[in-house]
mmCIF file of C-alpha atoms in Angstrom:
data_model
loop_
_atom_site.group_PDB
_atom_site.id
_atom_site.type_symbol
_atom_site.label_atom_id
_atom_site.label_comp_id
_atom_site.label_asym_id
_atom_site.label_seq_id
_atom_site.Cartn_x
_atom_site.Cartn_y
_atom_site.Cartn_z
ATOM 1 C CA UNK Z 321 3.853 22.259 9.606
ATOM 2 C CA UNK Z 322 6.482 24.957 10.054
ATOM 3 C CA UNK Z 323 8.867 23.424 7.525
ATOM 4 C CA UNK Z 324 6.175 22.911 4.897
ATOM 5 C CA UNK Z 325 4.784 26.403 5.465
ATOM 6 C CA UNK Z 326 8.256 27.916 5.092
ATOM 7 C CA UNK Z 327 8.822 26.091 1.796
ATOM 8 C CA UNK Z 328 5.414 26.987 0.368
ATOM 9 C CA UNK Z 329 5.746 30.636 1.423
ATOM 10 C CA UNK Z 330 8.582 31.026 -1.076
ATOM 11 C CA UNK Z 331 6.305 29.807 -3.887
ATOM 12 C CA UNK Z 332 3.716 32.529 -3.242
ATOM 13 C CA UNK Z 333 0.788 30.165 -3.767
ATOM 14 C CA UNK Z 334 -2.511 29.562 -2.055
ATOM 15 C CA UNK Z 335 -2.413 26.354 -0.073
ATOM 16 C CA UNK Z 336 -4.231 24.289 2.509
ATOM 17 C CA UNK Z 337 -3.017 21.753 5.051
ATOM 18 C CA UNK Z 338 -5.235 18.717 5.581
ATOM 19 C CA UNK Z 339 -4.076 16.682 8.572
ATOM 20 C CA UNK Z 340 -5.654 13.335 9.434
ATOM 21 C CA UNK Z 341 -5.528 12.077 13.007
ATOM 22 C CA UNK Z 342 -5.780 8.315 12.614
ATOM 23 C CA UNK Z 343 -6.830 7.403 16.147
ATOM 24 C CA UNK Z 344 -3.597 8.498 17.837
ATOM 25 C CA UNK Z 345 -3.458 8.474 21.648
ATOM 26 C CA UNK Z 346 -0.839 11.202 22.101
ATOM 27 C CA UNK Z 347 -1.324 14.987 21.935
ATOM 28 C CA UNK Z 348 -1.664 15.119 18.146
ATOM 29 C CA UNK Z 349 -5.310 16.208 18.180
ATOM 30 C CA UNK Z 350 -4.644 19.028 20.656
ATOM 31 C CA UNK Z 351 -1.769 20.268 18.495
ATOM 32 C CA UNK Z 352 -3.996 20.201 15.405
ATOM 33 C CA UNK Z 353 -6.761 22.081 17.200
ATOM 34 C CA UNK Z 354 -4.288 24.763 18.225
ATOM 35 C CA UNK Z 355 -2.875 25.074 14.687
ATOM 36 C CA UNK Z 356 -6.322 25.226 13.088
ATOM 37 C CA UNK Z 357 -7.349 28.007 15.478
ATOM 38 C CA UNK Z 358 -4.318 30.097 14.520
ATOM 39 C CA UNK Z 359 -4.282 29.310 10.788
ATOM 40 C CA UNK Z 360 -7.561 28.889 8.912
ATOM 41 C CA UNK Z 361 -5.595 27.164 6.154
ATOM 42 C CA UNK Z 362 -4.978 24.270 8.538
ATOM 43 C CA UNK Z 363 -7.741 21.673 8.434
ATOM 44 C CA UNK Z 364 -7.895 18.461 10.357
ATOM 45 C CA UNK Z 365 -9.925 15.277 10.263
ATOM 46 C CA UNK Z 366 -10.205 13.221 13.427
ATOM 47 C CA UNK Z 367 -11.133 9.551 13.061
ATOM 48 C CA UNK Z 368 -13.180 7.705 15.667
ATOM 49 C CA UNK Z 369 -10.418 5.085 15.823
ATOM 50 C CA UNK Z 370 -7.409 3.868 13.890
ATOM 51 C CA UNK Z 371 -8.477 2.907 10.361
ATOM 52 C CA UNK Z 372 -4.982 2.558 8.908
ATOM 53 C CA UNK Z 373 -2.611 4.577 6.776
ATOM 54 C CA UNK Z 374 -4.364 4.012 3.459
ATOM 55 C CA UNK Z 375 -7.751 5.042 4.872
ATOM 56 C CA UNK Z 376 -6.181 8.170 6.379
ATOM 57 C CA UNK Z 377 -4.619 9.170 3.063
ATOM 58 C CA UNK Z 378 -7.951 8.519 1.352
ATOM 59 C CA UNK Z 379 -9.754 10.815 3.809
ATOM 60 C CA UNK Z 380 -7.233 13.586 3.213
ATOM 61 C CA UNK Z 381 -7.665 13.217 -0.535
ATOM 62 C CA UNK Z 382 -11.457 13.197 -0.267
ATOM 63 C CA UNK Z 383 -11.428 16.464 1.670
ATOM 64 C CA UNK Z 384 -8.832 18.375 -0.357
ATOM 65 C CA UNK Z 385 -9.873 21.247 -2.611
ATOM 66 C CA UNK Z 386 -6.763 22.263 -4.562
ATOM 67 C CA UNK Z 387 -5.936 21.862 -8.236
ATOM 68 C CA UNK Z 388 -3.234 19.451 -7.122
ATOM 69 C CA UNK Z 389 -2.469 17.723 -3.852
ATOM 70 C CA UNK Z 390 0.611 16.231 -2.247
ATOM 71 C CA UNK Z 391 0.451 13.338 0.211
ATOM 72 C CA UNK Z 392 3.276 12.931 2.701
ATOM 73 C CA UNK Z 393 4.027 11.469 6.122
ATOM 74 C CA UNK Z 394 4.224 13.754 9.132
ATOM 75 C CA UNK Z 395 7.492 12.321 10.499
ATOM 76 C CA UNK Z 396 9.616 14.478 8.111
ATOM 77 C CA UNK Z 397 11.100 11.460 6.374
ATOM 78 C CA UNK Z 398 9.341 12.926 3.346
ATOM 79 C CA UNK Z 399 11.363 16.176 3.100
ATOM 80 C CA UNK Z 400 9.196 19.286 2.525
ATOM 81 C CA UNK Z 401 12.099 20.871 0.640
ATOM 82 C CA UNK Z 402 11.241 18.567 -2.268
ATOM 83 C CA UNK Z 403 7.789 20.130 -2.739
ATOM 84 C CA UNK Z 404 8.868 22.875 -5.207
ATOM 85 C CA UNK Z 405 10.374 20.246 -7.511
ATOM 86 C CA UNK Z 406 7.186 18.170 -7.404
ATOM 87 C CA UNK Z 407 5.133 21.254 -8.246
ATOM 88 C CA UNK Z 408 7.484 22.258 -11.076
ATOM 89 C CA UNK Z 409 7.089 18.852 -12.726
ATOM 90 C CA UNK Z 410 3.318 19.123 -12.383
ATOM 91 C CA UNK Z 411 3.454 22.517 -14.095
ATOM 92 C CA UNK Z 412 5.429 20.854 -16.887
ATOM 93 C CA UNK Z 413 2.324 18.799 -17.635
ATOM 94 C CA UNK Z 414 2.710 15.618 -15.579
ATOM 95 C CA UNK Z 415 -0.447 14.401 -13.845
ATOM 96 C CA UNK Z 416 1.401 12.374 -11.210
ATOM 97 C CA UNK Z 417 4.825 13.147 -9.751
ATOM 98 C CA UNK Z 418 6.369 10.422 -7.592
ATOM 99 C CA UNK Z 419 9.142 10.932 -5.061
ATOM 100 C CA UNK Z 420 11.330 7.817 -5.186
ATOM 101 C CA UNK Z 421 13.745 6.924 -2.410
ATOM 102 C CA UNK Z 422 17.155 6.459 -4.017
ATOM 103 C CA UNK Z 423 18.602 5.741 -0.591
ATOM 104 C CA UNK Z 424 16.786 4.929 2.629
ATOM 105 C CA UNK Z 425 18.061 4.870 6.205
ATOM 106 C CA UNK Z 426 16.055 1.823 7.262
ATOM 107 C CA UNK Z 427 16.939 -1.393 9.027
ATOM 108 C CA UNK Z 428 18.375 -4.116 6.802
ATOM 109 C CA UNK Z 429 15.307 -6.343 7.040
ATOM 110 C CA UNK Z 430 12.916 -3.570 6.020
ATOM 111 C CA UNK Z 431 15.207 -2.362 3.245
ATOM 112 C CA UNK Z 432 15.777 -5.730 1.564
ATOM 113 C CA UNK Z 433 12.275 -7.067 2.149
ATOM 114 C CA UNK Z 434 10.963 -3.951 0.361
ATOM 115 C CA UNK Z 435 13.328 -4.575 -2.565
ATOM 116 C CA UNK Z 436 12.192 -8.216 -2.834
ATOM 117 C CA UNK Z 437 8.524 -7.273 -2.560
ATOM 118 C CA UNK Z 438 8.664 -4.706 -5.364
ATOM 119 C CA UNK Z 439 10.558 -7.109 -7.616
ATOM 120 C CA UNK Z 440 7.827 -9.724 -7.125
ATOM 121 C CA UNK Z 441 5.075 -7.160 -7.681
ATOM 122 C CA UNK Z 442 6.734 -5.786 -10.821
ATOM 123 C CA UNK Z 443 7.178 -9.248 -12.292
ATOM 124 C CA UNK Z 444 3.713 -10.636 -11.659
ATOM 125 C CA UNK Z 445 1.335 -7.655 -11.573
ATOM 126 C CA UNK Z 446 -0.508 -6.140 -14.504
ATOM 127 C CA UNK Z 447 0.614 -2.599 -13.648
ATOM 128 C CA UNK Z 448 3.931 -0.773 -13.616
ATOM 129 C CA UNK Z 449 5.024 0.067 -10.063
ATOM 130 C CA UNK Z 450 8.549 1.344 -9.586
ATOM 131 C CA UNK Z 451 10.460 0.140 -6.537
ATOM 132 C CA UNK Z 452 11.078 2.361 -3.499
ATOM 133 C CA UNK Z 453 8.067 4.563 -4.214
ATOM 134 C CA UNK Z 454 5.876 5.154 -1.188
ATOM 135 C CA UNK Z 455 2.971 7.530 -0.684
ATOM 136 C CA UNK Z 456 4.971 10.752 -1.115
ATOM 137 C CA UNK Z 457 3.545 12.019 -4.392
ATOM 138 C CA UNK Z 458 1.743 14.846 -6.156
ATOM 139 C CA UNK Z 459 -1.437 14.132 -8.084
ATOM 140 C CA UNK Z 460 -3.539 16.390 -10.269
ATOM 141 C CA UNK Z 461 -7.204 17.072 -9.514
ATOM 142 C CA UNK Z 462 -8.340 14.877 -12.424
ATOM 143 C CA UNK Z 463 -6.348 11.967 -10.982
ATOM 144 C CA UNK Z 464 -8.070 12.513 -7.648
ATOM 145 C CA UNK Z 465 -11.462 12.538 -9.359
ATOM 146 C CA UNK Z 466 -10.656 9.147 -10.888
ATOM 147 C CA UNK Z 467 -9.444 7.794 -7.539
ATOM 148 C CA UNK Z 468 -12.710 8.796 -5.889
ATOM 149 C CA UNK Z 469 -14.441 6.330 -8.161
ATOM 150 C CA UNK Z 470 -12.340 3.489 -6.721
ATOM 151 C CA UNK Z 471 -13.833 2.759 -3.309
ATOM 152 C CA UNK Z 472 -12.535 -0.728 -2.577
ATOM 153 C CA UNK Z 473 -11.984 -1.392 1.127
ATOM 154 C CA UNK Z 474 -8.671 -3.201 0.691
ATOM 155 C CA UNK Z 475 -6.723 -0.195 -0.502
ATOM 156 C CA UNK Z 476 -3.268 -0.037 -2.039
ATOM 157 C CA UNK Z 477 -3.028 3.544 -3.277
ATOM 158 C CA UNK Z 478 0.380 3.074 -4.897
ATOM 159 C CA UNK Z 479 -1.110 0.452 -7.164
ATOM 160 C CA UNK Z 480 -4.385 2.315 -7.645
ATOM 161 C CA UNK Z 481 -2.651 5.484 -8.866
ATOM 162 C CA UNK Z 482 -0.433 3.439 -11.190
ATOM 163 C CA UNK Z 483 -3.442 1.480 -12.495
ATOM 164 C CA UNK Z 484 -5.136 4.697 -13.641
ATOM 165 C CA UNK Z 485 -2.382 5.153 -16.204
ATOM 166 C CA UNK Z 486 -1.916 8.925 -16.062
ATOM 167 C CA UNK Z 487 1.293 10.539 -17.310
ATOM 168 C CA UNK Z 488 3.861 10.535 -14.526
ATOM 169 C CA UNK Z 489 7.353 11.659 -13.588
ATOM 170 C CA UNK Z 490 9.710 10.239 -10.957
ATOM 171 C CA UNK Z 491 12.014 12.368 -8.798
ATOM 172 C CA UNK Z 492 14.732 10.637 -6.779
ATOM 173 C CA UNK Z 493 15.680 11.751 -3.282
ATOM 174 C CA UNK Z 494 17.592 10.470 -0.282
ATOM 175 C CA UNK Z 495 15.232 9.622 2.527
ATOM 176 C CA UNK Z 496 16.570 10.777 5.916
ATOM 177 C CA UNK Z 497 16.318 8.929 9.199
ATOM 178 C CA UNK Z 498 13.277 9.387 11.391
ATOM 179 C CA UNK Z 499 13.957 12.416 13.600
ATOM 180 C CA UNK Z 500 11.573 11.677 16.450
ATOM 181 C CA UNK Z 501 9.202 9.065 17.809
ATOM 182 C CA UNK Z 502 8.695 5.491 16.720
ATOM 183 C CA UNK Z 503 6.768 4.428 13.688
ATOM 184 C CA UNK Z 504 3.284 3.047 14.249
ATOM 185 C CA UNK Z 505 3.556 1.188 10.959
ATOM 186 C CA UNK Z 506 4.373 -2.227 12.394
ATOM 187 C CA UNK Z 507 5.661 -5.302 10.584
ATOM 188 C CA UNK Z 508 2.133 -6.746 10.593
ATOM 189 C CA UNK Z 509 0.752 -3.590 8.945
ATOM 190 C CA UNK Z 510 3.516 -3.708 6.328
ATOM 191 C CA UNK Z 511 2.659 -7.346 5.581
ATOM 192 C CA UNK Z 512 -1.037 -6.471 5.260
ATOM 193 C CA UNK Z 513 -0.261 -3.601 2.899
ATOM 194 C CA UNK Z 514 2.011 -5.859 0.865
ATOM 195 C CA UNK Z 515 -0.690 -8.520 0.664
ATOM 196 C CA UNK Z 516 -3.200 -5.894 -0.479
ATOM 197 C CA UNK Z 517 -0.838 -4.912 -3.282
ATOM 198 C CA UNK Z 518 -0.332 -8.489 -4.448
ATOM 199 C CA UNK Z 519 -3.967 -9.596 -4.137
ATOM 200 C CA UNK Z 520 -5.410 -6.438 -5.715
ATOM 201 C CA UNK Z 521 -3.011 -6.111 -8.619
ATOM 202 C CA UNK Z 522 -1.603 -9.557 -9.273
ATOM 203 C CA UNK Z 523 -2.763 -13.103 -9.960
ATOM 204 C CA UNK Z 524 0.519 -14.348 -8.491
ATOM 205 C CA UNK Z 525 -1.077 -16.345 -5.622
ATOM 206 C CA UNK Z 526 -3.323 -18.247 -8.021
ATOM 207 C CA UNK Z 527 -0.483 -18.806 -10.468
ATOM 208 C CA UNK Z 528 1.805 -19.810 -7.620
ATOM 209 C CA UNK Z 529 -0.706 -22.483 -6.623
ATOM 210 C CA UNK Z 530 -0.532 -23.879 -10.158
ATOM 211 C CA UNK Z 531 3.275 -23.924 -10.090
ATOM 212 C CA UNK Z 532 3.389 -25.618 -6.687
ATOM 213 C CA UNK Z 533 0.803 -28.133 -7.872
ATOM 214 C CA UNK Z 534 2.781 -29.014 -11.001
ATOM 215 C CA UNK Z 535 6.045 -29.322 -9.060
ATOM 216 C CA UNK Z 536 4.351 -31.522 -6.464
ATOM 217 C CA UNK Z 537 2.811 -33.766 -9.128
ATOM 218 C CA UNK Z 538 6.121 -34.165 -10.989
ATOM 219 C CA UNK Z 539 7.928 -34.856 -7.715
ATOM 220 C CA UNK Z 540 5.352 -37.497 -6.840
ATOM 221 C CA UNK Z 541 5.719 -39.201 -10.213
ATOM 222 C CA UNK Z 542 9.484 -38.927 -9.843
ATOM 223 C CA UNK Z 543 9.386 -40.801 -6.542
ATOM 224 C CA UNK Z 544 7.125 -43.474 -7.989
ATOM 225 C CA UNK Z 545 9.339 -43.850 -11.077
ATOM 226 C CA UNK Z 546 12.444 -44.196 -8.912
ATOM 227 C CA UNK Z 547 10.805 -46.827 -6.730
ATOM 228 C CA UNK Z 548 9.556 -48.755 -9.762
ATOM 229 C CA UNK Z 549 12.985 -48.606 -11.439
ATOM 230 C CA UNK Z 550 14.819 -49.704 -8.286
ATOM 231 C CA UNK Z 551 12.418 -52.577 -7.721
ATOM 232 C CA UNK Z 552 12.581 -53.836 -11.329
ATOM 233 C CA UNK Z 553 16.342 -53.470 -11.872
ATOM 234 C CA UNK Z 554 17.826 -54.155 -8.435
ATOM 235 C CA UNK Z 555 15.010 -56.163 -6.851
ATOM 236 C CA UNK Z 556 14.920 -53.689 -3.990
ATOM 237 C CA UNK Z 557 11.845 -54.028 -1.846
ATOM 238 C CA UNK Z 558 10.365 -50.748 -0.620
ATOM 239 C CA UNK Z 559 7.435 -50.464 1.736
ATOM 240 C CA UNK Z 560 5.204 -48.732 -0.774
ATOM 241 C CA UNK Z 561 2.884 -47.359 1.876
ATOM 242 C CA UNK Z 562 5.699 -45.128 3.156
ATOM 243 C CA UNK Z 563 6.143 -43.452 -0.187
ATOM 244 C CA UNK Z 564 2.420 -43.162 -0.682
ATOM 245 C CA UNK Z 565 2.163 -41.559 2.747
ATOM 246 C CA UNK Z 566 4.806 -38.983 1.818
ATOM 247 C CA UNK Z 567 3.103 -38.196 -1.485
ATOM 248 C CA UNK Z 568 -0.279 -37.916 0.225
ATOM 249 C CA UNK Z 569 1.226 -35.572 2.802
ATOM 250 C CA UNK Z 570 2.688 -33.375 0.053
ATOM 251 C CA UNK Z 571 -0.612 -33.203 -1.797
ATOM 252 C CA UNK Z 572 -2.418 -32.376 1.437
ATOM 253 C CA UNK Z 573 -0.045 -29.458 1.992
ATOM 254 C CA UNK Z 574 -0.689 -28.309 -1.561
ATOM 255 C CA UNK Z 575 -4.444 -28.411 -0.968
ATOM 256 C CA UNK Z 576 -4.055 -26.359 2.199
ATOM 257 C CA UNK Z 577 -2.133 -23.733 0.221
ATOM 258 C CA UNK Z 578 -4.895 -23.587 -2.375
ATOM 259 C CA UNK Z 579 -7.535 -23.265 0.342
ATOM 260 C CA UNK Z 580 -5.583 -20.386 1.928
ATOM 261 C CA UNK Z 581 -5.271 -18.589 -1.410
ATOM 262 C CA UNK Z 582 -8.970 -18.931 -2.123
ATOM 263 C CA UNK Z 583 -9.792 -17.838 1.433
ATOM 264 C CA UNK Z 584 -7.807 -14.623 0.912
ATOM 265 C CA UNK Z 585 -9.760 -13.764 -2.221
ATOM 266 C CA UNK Z 586 -13.111 -14.758 -0.702
ATOM 267 C CA UNK Z 587 -12.264 -12.680 2.380
ATOM 268 C CA UNK Z 588 -11.651 -9.627 0.213
ATOM 269 C CA UNK Z 589 -14.941 -10.181 -1.627
ATOM 270 C CA UNK Z 590 -16.708 -10.486 1.733
ATOM 271 C CA UNK Z 591 -15.212 -7.218 2.987
ATOM 272 C CA UNK Z 592 -16.265 -5.419 -0.193
ATOM 273 C CA UNK Z 593 -19.864 -6.668 -0.035
ATOM 274 C CA UNK Z 594 -20.407 -5.550 3.577
ATOM 275 C CA UNK Z 595 -20.648 -1.967 2.371
ATOM 276 C CA UNK Z 596 -18.891 -0.456 5.376
ATOM 277 C CA UNK Z 597 -17.236 2.961 5.034
ATOM 278 C CA UNK Z 598 -13.500 3.191 4.473
ATOM 279 C CA UNK Z 599 -13.254 5.481 7.500
ATOM 280 C CA UNK Z 600 -15.486 7.174 10.086
ATOM 281 C CA UNK Z 601 -14.939 10.809 11.070
ATOM 282 C CA UNK Z 602 -15.478 11.904 14.661
ATOM 283 C CA UNK Z 603 -14.945 15.616 14.006
ATOM 284 C CA UNK Z 604 -13.178 18.001 11.635
ATOM 285 C CA UNK Z 605 -12.286 21.680 11.512
ATOM 286 C CA UNK Z 606 -11.904 24.603 9.075
ATOM 287 C CA UNK Z 607 -13.796 23.033 6.201
ATOM 288 C CA UNK Z 608 -15.798 26.183 5.409
ATOM 289 C CA UNK Z 609 -17.768 24.580 2.591
ATOM 290 C CA UNK Z 610 -19.129 21.586 4.419
ATOM 291 C CA UNK Z 611 -17.898 18.499 2.642
ATOM 292 C CA UNK Z 612 -20.559 16.181 1.290
ATOM 293 C CA UNK Z 613 -19.299 13.031 2.966
ATOM 294 C CA UNK Z 614 -20.781 10.648 0.421
ATOM 295 C CA UNK Z 615 -17.553 8.945 -0.530
ATOM 296 C CA UNK Z 616 -16.754 7.799 2.999
ATOM 297 C CA UNK Z 617 -20.206 6.203 3.175
ATOM 298 C CA UNK Z 618 -19.850 4.110 0.020
#
């Protein structure tokens, strides 16, 4: 808060802070209550429980009132000192300004798994998503208005913003190490977010099933051709049931993969049709014009 406030003070602009407490069990809520009491420009939203990073960002967007808004993490790995540059590019006419990590101080597994994931997503999705872009971005009010019309429960905001197709600019920066605390964004949550990106914006799983099926079929015919050739030319006797068992096993594995892929898509359809809100708010503060909470109920 202090670092962002210091940076924005130099710009001489009106601003608001919208913090979202996503079910944390530390003293975050007490800190936010204290800040909001001292600074009416500090607003907070307190969830009833943890609804996830994408839901928290969505809530902050839904409750913002500025001509433009910037989403960023609170661990200071998204440097506030970059805000003036984001705003300058927005003033130049760009509707979306991304902050891209040119270098990241992450563990090797996280770093290279992210690189591989974005390469797969870029190759097989129908949208253009640059690698190493997280949720540190500026978006114009009209972009936000468009996003509010996209209320899917399985949310991948990076893909959703890119899908809208607004004019954008990318700014590179070096992402520093985490200064304090441990991330609550576990490996499982990263996998879920990655799956949301692939399932929402790519037909890769379905196409992958086709590829695996074709490879399996050709491999099966290859085995049968080899056995037939060896038996006819060299009079080798093979217990055919063994090869048939192997081929049957391979095809069974292929069918299981197809069932899993279809289950993922059916599961997403099921979640969408339940009509549950993206998030539930327990309490909030300093929203003078009471927000019509219709979007969170869709």
